[in-house]
PDB file of C-alpha atoms in Angstrom:
ATOM      1  CA  MET A   1     -70.748 -59.294  12.561  1.00  0.00           C
ATOM      2  CA  SER A   2     -67.947 -60.050  14.975  1.00  0.00           C
ATOM      3  CA  SER A   3     -65.104 -57.519  15.704  1.00  0.00           C
ATOM      4  CA  ASN A   4     -61.335 -58.332  15.630  1.00  0.00           C
ATOM      5  CA  THR A   5     -60.262 -55.271  17.667  1.00  0.00           C
ATOM      6  CA  ALA A   6     -59.746 -57.401  20.748  1.00  0.00           C
ATOM      7  CA  ASN A   7     -56.819 -59.108  19.017  1.00  0.00           C
ATOM      8  CA  LEU A   8     -55.023 -55.849  18.006  1.00  0.00           C
ATOM      9  CA  PRO A   9     -52.152 -54.373  20.063  1.00  0.00           C
ATOM     10  CA  PRO A  10     -52.959 -51.287  22.151  1.00  0.00           C
ATOM     11  CA  TYR A  11     -52.859 -48.005  20.214  1.00  0.00           C
ATOM     12  CA  SER A  12     -50.014 -45.560  20.792  1.00  0.00           C
ATOM     13  CA  GLU A  13     -48.933 -42.423  18.879  1.00  0.00           C
ATOM     14  CA  LYS A  14     -45.483 -42.232  17.331  1.00  0.00           C
ATOM     15  CA  HIS A  15     -43.968 -38.796  16.703  1.00  0.00           C
ATOM     16  CA  ILE A  16     -41.263 -38.684  14.035  1.00  0.00           C
ATOM     17  CA  PRO A  17     -38.955 -35.712  14.651  1.00  0.00           C
ATOM     18  CA  ASN A  18     -38.363 -33.337  11.753  1.00  0.00           C
ATOM     19  CA  GLU A  19     -34.601 -33.491  12.295  1.00  0.00           C
ATOM     20  CA  ILE A  20     -32.259 -35.453  14.470  1.00  0.00           C
ATOM     21  CA  SER A  21     -30.127 -33.140  16.575  1.00  0.00           C
ATOM     22  CA  ALA A  22     -26.433 -33.876  16.925  1.00  0.00           C
ATOM     23  CA  PRO A  23     -25.117 -34.470  20.416  1.00  0.00           C
ATOM     24  CA  ASP A  24     -23.766 -31.364  22.101  1.00  0.00           C
ATOM     25  CA  SER A  25     -19.983 -31.397  21.892  1.00  0.00           C
ATOM     26  CA  GLN A  26     -19.801 -29.648  25.245  1.00  0.00           C
ATOM     27  CA  THR A  27     -21.563 -32.568  26.922  1.00  0.00           C
ATOM     28  CA  THR A  28     -19.729 -35.326  25.064  1.00  0.00           C
ATOM     29  CA  SER A  29     -16.204 -33.920  25.553  1.00  0.00           C
ATOM     30  CA  ASN A  30     -14.037 -35.068  28.418  1.00  0.00           C
ATOM     31  CA  ARG A  31     -12.849 -31.474  29.001  1.00  0.00           C
ATOM     32  CA  ILE A  32     -14.631 -28.472  30.504  1.00  0.00           C
ATOM     33  CA  ALA A  33     -13.289 -26.461  27.560  1.00  0.00           C
ATOM     34  CA  GLY A  34     -14.996 -28.826  25.129  1.00  0.00           C
ATOM     35  CA  THR A  35     -13.372 -28.762  21.708  1.00  0.00           C
ATOM     36  CA  ILE A  36     -11.709 -25.356  22.186  1.00  0.00           C
ATOM     37  CA  GLN A  37      -7.938 -25.592  21.910  1.00  0.00           C
ATOM     38  CA  THR A  38      -5.620 -23.051  23.537  1.00  0.00           C
ATOM     39  CA  CYS A  39      -1.879 -22.537  23.742  1.00  0.00           C
ATOM     40  CA  SER A  40      -0.163 -21.142  26.813  1.00  0.00           C
ATOM     41  CA  ILE A  41       3.405 -20.157  27.623  1.00  0.00           C
ATOM     42  CA  ARG A  42       3.174 -22.759  30.401  1.00  0.00           C
ATOM     43  CA  ASP A  43       2.741 -25.494  27.767  1.00  0.00           C
ATOM     44  CA  PHE A  44       6.473 -25.048  27.021  1.00  0.00           C
ATOM     45  CA  GLN A  45       5.947 -25.427  23.280  1.00  0.00           C
ATOM     46  CA  VAL A  46       8.181 -23.540  20.845  1.00  0.00           C
ATOM     47  CA  ASP A  47       8.279 -22.398  17.233  1.00  0.00           C
ATOM     48  CA  TYR A  48      11.457 -22.725  15.175  1.00  0.00           C
ATOM     49  CA  LEU A  49      12.296 -19.935  12.747  1.00  0.00           C
ATOM     50  CA  THR A  50      15.187 -19.243  10.427  1.00  0.00           C
ATOM     51  CA  LEU A  51      16.636 -15.799   9.665  1.00  0.00           C
ATOM     52  CA  VAL A  52      17.970 -15.706   6.118  1.00  0.00           C
ATOM     53  CA  ARG A  53      20.243 -12.894   4.984  1.00  0.00           C
ATOM     54  CA  ASP A  54      19.187 -11.495   1.603  1.00  0.00           C
ATOM     55  CA  SER A  55      21.610  -8.562   1.494  1.00  0.00           C
ATOM     56  CA  ALA A  56      23.774  -6.495   3.815  1.00  0.00           C
ATOM     57  CA  THR A  57      20.666  -4.673   5.067  1.00  0.00           C
ATOM     58  CA  SER A  58      17.797  -7.124   4.631  1.00  0.00           C
ATOM     59  CA  TYR A  59      16.700 -10.514   5.972  1.00  0.00           C
ATOM     60  CA  HIS A  60      13.598 -12.644   5.843  1.00  0.00           C
ATOM     61  CA  ILE A  61      11.944 -14.911   8.407  1.00  0.00           C
ATOM     62  CA  SER A  62      10.502 -18.323   7.637  1.00  0.00           C
ATOM     63  CA  LEU A  63       9.619 -21.501   9.479  1.00  0.00           C
ATOM     64  CA  THR A  64      12.218 -24.236   9.526  1.00  0.00           C
ATOM     65  CA  VAL A  65       9.572 -26.593   8.123  1.00  0.00           C
ATOM     66  CA  ASP A  66       8.589 -24.246   5.272  1.00  0.00           C
ATOM     67  CA  PRO A  67      11.007 -21.907   3.440  1.00  0.00           C
ATOM     68  CA  THR A  68       8.226 -19.531   2.350  1.00  0.00           C
ATOM     69  CA  PRO A  69       9.142 -16.031   3.651  1.00  0.00           C
ATOM     70  CA  LEU A  70       6.715 -14.831   6.321  1.00  0.00           C
ATOM     71  CA  TYR A  71       8.272 -11.477   7.220  1.00  0.00           C
ATOM     72  CA  ARG A  72      11.174  -9.387   6.037  1.00  0.00           C
ATOM     73  CA  ILE A  73      13.524  -7.269   8.117  1.00  0.00           C
ATOM     74  CA  GLU A  74      15.076  -4.064   6.811  1.00  0.00           C
ATOM     75  CA  LEU A  75      18.024  -2.268   8.422  1.00  0.00           C
ATOM     76  CA  VAL A  76      17.680   1.402   7.480  1.00  0.00           C
ATOM     77  CA  SER A  77      20.029   4.275   8.286  1.00  0.00           C
ATOM     78  CA  SER A  78      17.953   7.091   6.778  1.00  0.00           C
ATOM     79  CA  SER A  79      16.350   9.428   9.329  1.00  0.00           C
ATOM     80  CA  SER A  80      13.300   9.757   7.077  1.00  0.00           C
ATOM     81  CA  LYS A  81      12.279   6.159   7.751  1.00  0.00           C
ATOM     82  CA  VAL A  82      10.021   4.954  10.553  1.00  0.00           C
ATOM     83  CA  GLY A  83      12.836   3.158  12.338  1.00  0.00           C
ATOM     84  CA  ASP A  84      16.388   1.887  12.000  1.00  0.00           C
ATOM     85  CA  ILE A  85      15.099  -1.699  12.146  1.00  0.00           C
ATOM     86  CA  GLN A  86      11.769  -2.461  10.496  1.00  0.00           C
ATOM     87  CA  ILE A  87       9.714  -5.643  10.155  1.00  0.00           C
ATOM     88  CA  PHE A  88       7.270  -6.045   7.269  1.00  0.00           C
ATOM     89  CA  PRO A  89       4.888  -8.814   6.252  1.00  0.00           C
ATOM     90  CA  ALA A  90       6.485 -10.612   3.323  1.00  0.00           C
ATOM     91  CA  THR A  91       4.095  -9.107   0.761  1.00  0.00           C
ATOM     92  CA  ASP A  92       3.257  -5.734   2.345  1.00  0.00           C
ATOM     93  CA  SER A  93       4.978  -2.353   2.201  1.00  0.00           C
ATOM     94  CA  ALA A  94       3.721  -1.069   5.572  1.00  0.00           C
ATOM     95  CA  PRO A  95       5.869  -2.006   8.590  1.00  0.00           C
ATOM     96  CA  ILE A  96       4.186  -3.832  11.459  1.00  0.00           C
ATOM     97  CA  ALA A  97       7.032  -3.269  13.926  1.00  0.00           C
ATOM     98  CA  ALA A  98      10.108  -1.077  14.182  1.00  0.00           C
ATOM     99  CA  ALA A  99      12.938  -0.048  16.484  1.00  0.00           C
ATOM    100  CA  ARG A 100      14.762   3.272  16.700  1.00  0.00           C
ATOM    101  CA  LEU A 101      18.335   3.028  17.905  1.00  0.00           C
ATOM    102  CA  SER A 102      19.604   5.373  20.591  1.00  0.00           C
ATOM    103  CA  VAL A 103      21.542   8.423  19.421  1.00  0.00           C
ATOM    104  CA  ASN A 104      23.871   7.785  22.355  1.00  0.00           C
ATOM    105  CA  PRO A 105      24.613   4.048  22.079  1.00  0.00           C
ATOM    106  CA  LYS A 106      27.655   4.193  24.390  1.00  0.00           C
ATOM    107  CA  SER A 107      25.541   5.330  27.331  1.00  0.00           C
ATOM    108  CA  LYS A 108      25.394   2.755  30.126  1.00  0.00           C
ATOM    109  CA  SER A 109      22.147   4.115  31.561  1.00  0.00           C
ATOM    110  CA  GLU A 110      19.992   5.028  28.550  1.00  0.00           C
ATOM    111  CA  PRO A 111      18.004   2.332  26.702  1.00  0.00           C
ATOM    112  CA  LEU A 112      19.578   1.052  23.513  1.00  0.00           C
ATOM    113  CA  ALA A 113      16.383   1.638  21.537  1.00  0.00           C
ATOM    114  CA  THR A 114      12.717   2.491  21.523  1.00  0.00           C
ATOM    115  CA  MET A 115      10.353   0.174  19.709  1.00  0.00           C
ATOM    116  CA  CYS A 116       6.805  -0.231  18.498  1.00  0.00           C
ATOM    117  CA  THR A 117       5.127  -3.555  17.713  1.00  0.00           C
ATOM    118  CA  SER A 118       1.898  -2.257  16.196  1.00  0.00           C
ATOM    119  CA  SER A 119       1.701  -0.038  13.084  1.00  0.00           C
ATOM    120  CA  PRO A 120       4.771   2.123  13.806  1.00  0.00           C
ATOM    121  CA  HIS A 121       4.123   4.241  10.700  1.00  0.00           C
ATOM    122  CA  LEU A 122       0.942   5.728  12.189  1.00  0.00           C
ATOM    123  CA  PRO A 123       1.128   9.106  13.970  1.00  0.00           C
ATOM    124  CA  ASP A 124      -0.456   7.727  17.165  1.00  0.00           C
ATOM    125  CA  ALA A 125       1.844   4.690  17.374  1.00  0.00           C
ATOM    126  CA  ILE A 126       2.995   3.787  20.888  1.00  0.00           C
ATOM    127  CA  TRP A 127       6.763   3.543  21.382  1.00  0.00           C
ATOM    128  CA  ARG A 128       8.434   2.102  24.473  1.00  0.00           C
ATOM    129  CA  PRO A 129      12.045   2.087  25.684  1.00  0.00           C
ATOM    130  CA  SER A 130      13.836  -1.201  25.233  1.00  0.00           C
ATOM    131  CA  LEU A 131      17.026  -2.837  26.459  1.00  0.00           C
ATOM    132  CA  THR A 132      19.347  -1.456  29.105  1.00  0.00           C
ATOM    133  CA  ARG A 133      22.628  -3.018  30.106  1.00  0.00           C
ATOM    134  CA  LYS A 134      22.238  -5.153  33.204  1.00  0.00           C
ATOM    135  CA  SER A 135      25.557  -3.986  34.602  1.00  0.00           C
ATOM    136  CA  MET A 136      27.635  -0.868  34.128  1.00  0.00           C
ATOM    137  CA  PHE A 137      30.620  -3.141  33.531  1.00  0.00           C
ATOM    138  CA  SER A 138      29.047  -5.782  31.290  1.00  0.00           C
ATOM    139  CA  SER A 139      28.030  -5.646  27.643  1.00  0.00           C
ATOM    140  CA  ASP A 140      26.827  -9.247  27.543  1.00  0.00           C
ATOM    141  CA  GLU A 141      23.615  -9.008  29.587  1.00  0.00           C
ATOM    142  CA  TYR A 142      20.634  -6.740  29.034  1.00  0.00           C
ATOM    143  CA  GLN A 143      17.385  -6.068  30.856  1.00  0.00           C
ATOM    144  CA  THR A 144      14.146  -5.452  29.023  1.00  0.00           C
ATOM    145  CA  SER A 145      10.375  -5.331  29.378  1.00  0.00           C
ATOM    146  CA  MET A 146       8.225  -7.044  26.750  1.00  0.00           C
ATOM    147  CA  PRO A 147       4.464  -7.357  26.245  1.00  0.00           C
ATOM    148  CA  ILE A 148       3.479 -11.003  26.568  1.00  0.00           C
ATOM    149  CA  ILE A 149       0.244 -12.970  26.950  1.00  0.00           C
ATOM    150  CA  THR A 150       0.525 -15.000  30.131  1.00  0.00           C
ATOM    151  CA  MET A 151      -2.969 -16.510  30.021  1.00  0.00           C
ATOM    152  CA  PRO A 152      -4.993 -17.487  26.915  1.00  0.00           C
ATOM    153  CA  GLY A 153      -7.782 -15.029  26.209  1.00  0.00           C
ATOM    154  CA  ARG A 154      -6.185 -12.188  28.166  1.00  0.00           C
ATOM    155  CA  ALA A 155      -4.374  -9.115  26.870  1.00  0.00           C
ATOM    156  CA  ALA A 156      -0.602  -8.917  26.777  1.00  0.00           C
ATOM    157  CA  THR A 157       1.035  -7.251  29.770  1.00  0.00           C
ATOM    158  CA  PRO A 158       4.644  -6.062  30.210  1.00  0.00           C
ATOM    159  CA  ARG A 159       6.983  -8.538  31.888  1.00  0.00           C
ATOM    160  CA  GLN A 160      10.650  -8.362  32.792  1.00  0.00           C
ATOM    161  CA  PHE A 161      13.223 -10.392  30.861  1.00  0.00           C
ATOM    162  CA  SER A 162      16.988 -10.471  30.491  1.00  0.00           C
ATOM    163  CA  TRP A 163      19.172 -11.303  27.504  1.00  0.00           C
ATOM    164  CA  ARG A 164      22.348 -13.335  27.924  1.00  0.00           C
ATOM    165  CA  THR A 165      24.548 -12.983  24.874  1.00  0.00           C
ATOM    166  CA  GLY A 166      27.964 -14.234  25.943  1.00  0.00           C
ATOM    167  CA  SER A 167      31.120 -13.260  24.088  1.00  0.00           C
ATOM    168  CA  VAL A 168      31.324 -12.251  20.435  1.00  0.00           C
ATOM    169  CA  ALA A 169      32.369 -15.799  19.562  1.00  0.00           C
ATOM    170  CA  GLU A 170      29.442 -17.339  21.465  1.00  0.00           C
ATOM    171  CA  PRO A 171      26.741 -18.405  18.969  1.00  0.00           C
ATOM    172  CA  PHE A 172      23.817 -18.449  21.413  1.00  0.00           C
ATOM    173  CA  TYR A 173      21.706 -15.510  22.609  1.00  0.00           C
ATOM    174  CA  GLN A 174      19.095 -16.426  25.234  1.00  0.00           C
ATOM    175  CA  LEU A 175      16.071 -14.548  26.583  1.00  0.00           C
ATOM    176  CA  TRP A 176      15.311 -15.397  30.226  1.00  0.00           C
ATOM    177  CA  TRP A 177      12.104 -14.703  32.157  1.00  0.00           C
ATOM    178  CA  GLU A 178      12.844 -12.730  35.332  1.00  0.00           C
ATOM    179  CA  GLY A 179      11.048 -13.710  38.534  1.00  0.00           C
ATOM    180  CA  PRO A 180       8.648 -16.614  39.113  1.00  0.00           C
ATOM    181  CA  LEU A 181       6.564 -17.903  36.221  1.00  0.00           C
ATOM    182  CA  PRO A 182       2.773 -17.429  36.310  1.00  0.00           C
ATOM    183  CA  PHE A 183       1.125 -19.619  38.967  1.00  0.00           C
ATOM    184  CA  VAL A 184       4.472 -20.289  40.642  1.00  0.00           C
ATOM    185  CA  PRO A 185       4.485 -19.019  44.257  1.00  0.00           C
ATOM    186  CA  SER A 186       7.299 -16.631  45.103  1.00  0.00           C
ATOM    187  CA  SER A 187       8.237 -18.912  47.989  1.00  0.00           C
ATOM    188  CA  MET A 188       9.069 -21.680  45.498  1.00  0.00           C
ATOM    189  CA  PHE A 189      11.153 -19.482  43.177  1.00  0.00           C
ATOM    190  CA  MET A 190      14.949 -19.598  43.304  1.00  0.00           C
ATOM    191  CA  ALA A 191      16.623 -17.416  40.688  1.00  0.00           C
ATOM    192  CA  ASP A 192      19.892 -19.350  40.712  1.00  0.00           C
ATOM    193  CA  GLN A 193      18.084 -22.643  40.067  1.00  0.00           C
ATOM    194  CA  ARG A 194      16.066 -21.652  37.014  1.00  0.00           C
ATOM    195  CA  GLY A 195      15.892 -24.304  34.311  1.00  0.00           C
ATOM    196  CA  SER A 196      15.148 -24.245  30.597  1.00  0.00           C
ATOM    197  CA  GLU A 197      11.473 -23.486  31.289  1.00  0.00           C
ATOM    198  CA  TYR A 198      12.586 -19.906  31.999  1.00  0.00           C
ATOM    199  CA  VAL A 199      14.229 -19.527  28.564  1.00  0.00           C
ATOM    200  CA  PHE A 200      11.672 -17.903  26.255  1.00  0.00           C
ATOM    201  CA  ALA A 201      13.799 -17.416  23.139  1.00  0.00           C
ATOM    202  CA  THR A 202      17.170 -18.486  21.783  1.00  0.00           C
ATOM    203  CA  LEU A 203      19.156 -17.370  18.763  1.00  0.00           C
ATOM    204  CA  ALA A 204      21.732 -19.796  17.395  1.00  0.00           C
ATOM    205  CA  ARG A 205      23.879 -17.757  15.040  1.00  0.00           C
ATOM    206  CA  LYS A 206      25.181 -19.120  11.774  1.00  0.00           C
ATOM    207  CA  ALA A 207      28.886 -19.852  11.871  1.00  0.00           C
ATOM    208  CA  VAL A 208      31.447 -19.039   9.199  1.00  0.00           C
ATOM    209  CA  GLU A 209      31.772 -22.761   8.560  1.00  0.00           C
ATOM    210  CA  GLY A 210      28.081 -22.968   7.657  1.00  0.00           C
ATOM    211  CA  GLY A 211      24.711 -23.685   9.214  1.00  0.00           C
ATOM    212  CA  GLU A 212      21.717 -21.399   9.726  1.00  0.00           C
ATOM    213  CA  ASN A 213      20.548 -18.514  11.877  1.00  0.00           C
ATOM    214  CA  LEU A 214      17.924 -20.293  13.964  1.00  0.00           C
ATOM    215  CA  VAL A 215      15.491 -18.730  16.420  1.00  0.00           C
ATOM    216  CA  GLN A 216      13.484 -20.665  18.979  1.00  0.00           C
ATOM    217  CA  ILE A 217      10.544 -18.725  20.489  1.00  0.00           C
ATOM    218  CA  ARG A 218       8.158 -19.827  23.227  1.00  0.00           C
ATOM    219  CA  ARG A 219       4.681 -20.309  21.773  1.00  0.00           C
ATOM    220  CA  GLY A 220       1.593 -18.633  23.231  1.00  0.00           C
ATOM    221  CA  GLY A 221       3.080 -15.242  24.111  1.00  0.00           C
ATOM    222  CA  GLY A 222       1.409 -13.353  21.270  1.00  0.00           C
ATOM    223  CA  LEU A 223       2.615 -11.558  18.143  1.00  0.00           C
ATOM    224  CA  ALA A 224       3.789  -8.424  19.992  1.00  0.00           C
ATOM    225  CA  PHE A 225       6.081 -10.597  22.109  1.00  0.00           C
ATOM    226  CA  GLU A 226       7.488 -12.459  19.113  1.00  0.00           C
ATOM    227  CA  LEU A 227       8.099  -9.238  17.168  1.00  0.00           C
ATOM    228  CA  SER A 228       9.812  -7.770  20.243  1.00  0.00           C
ATOM    229  CA  VAL A 229      12.148 -10.765  20.358  1.00  0.00           C
ATOM    230  CA  ILE A 230      13.197 -10.294  16.729  1.00  0.00           C
ATOM    231  CA  LEU A 231      13.617  -6.522  17.069  1.00  0.00           C
ATOM    232  CA  GLU A 232      15.675  -6.800  20.240  1.00  0.00           C
ATOM    233  CA  LEU A 233      17.936  -9.420  18.705  1.00  0.00           C
ATOM    234  CA  PHE A 234      18.814  -6.997  15.928  1.00  0.00           C
ATOM    235  CA  VAL A 235      19.202  -4.090  18.356  1.00  0.00           C
ATOM    236  CA  ILE A 236      21.726  -6.139  20.347  1.00  0.00           C
ATOM    237  CA  LEU A 237      23.543  -7.162  17.181  1.00  0.00           C
ATOM    238  CA  GLN A 238      23.702  -3.531  16.070  1.00  0.00           C
ATOM    239  CA  SER A 239      25.011  -2.440  19.475  1.00  0.00           C
ATOM    240  CA  LYS A 240      27.735  -5.083  19.227  1.00  0.00           C
ATOM    241  CA  LYS A 241      28.450  -4.036  15.624  1.00  0.00           C
ATOM    242  CA  THR A 242      27.768  -7.625  14.600  1.00  0.00           C
ATOM    243  CA  GLN A 243      25.835  -8.968  11.627  1.00  0.00           C
ATOM    244  CA  LEU A 244      24.173 -12.289  11.034  1.00  0.00           C
ATOM    245  CA  LEU A 245      25.820 -14.228   8.231  1.00  0.00           C
TER     246      LEU A 245
END
């Protein structure tokens, strides 16, 4: 009997994998960071918020793109409360941040307030002095130190800022970064030539004729920074005996 094996193709084993693995996103991405997205203060992105007055002593914060209240602000005069200015999550009764106004508000050297941006109702809460007048003869500029995240993934550290508030009739309050920005050499920094990249927050106050109380805050600085901005705005307003409409 003749054999047909000479006409068959050479034998080879074929291994069928149990599962087909997906390509590694780290190797297919065109970034070292892969698919991880971060936000930095050097991206110069901002969030837009609106401050809505609910009563003579209460406000709420929402995004300009969504009217749903995110936080509420209470102005309290009772000494039994955690602070004179308190910020709460919209649906929670425990404050997440608070400021205590100075008992000597006319002092030119003492801070206008002390504030806490993390569980101020707890006995071990950390309070820090906030806002001093930049000049003995000016009530329109203030110096302050705020915790802010300067690099994604790192803890917030205190940085120096200044508030420019202008006259009572001026609708804009601006928060300016003092000194060179991160990764900007001191030799390239000129204080009198700072542009809008050094403005980290702006309040545009509602006018009698109408409009809104709008707040623009630099994105990426962290919640403690953003809460500090809101608290300090109200401390300044209280020191000027001014209310948002």
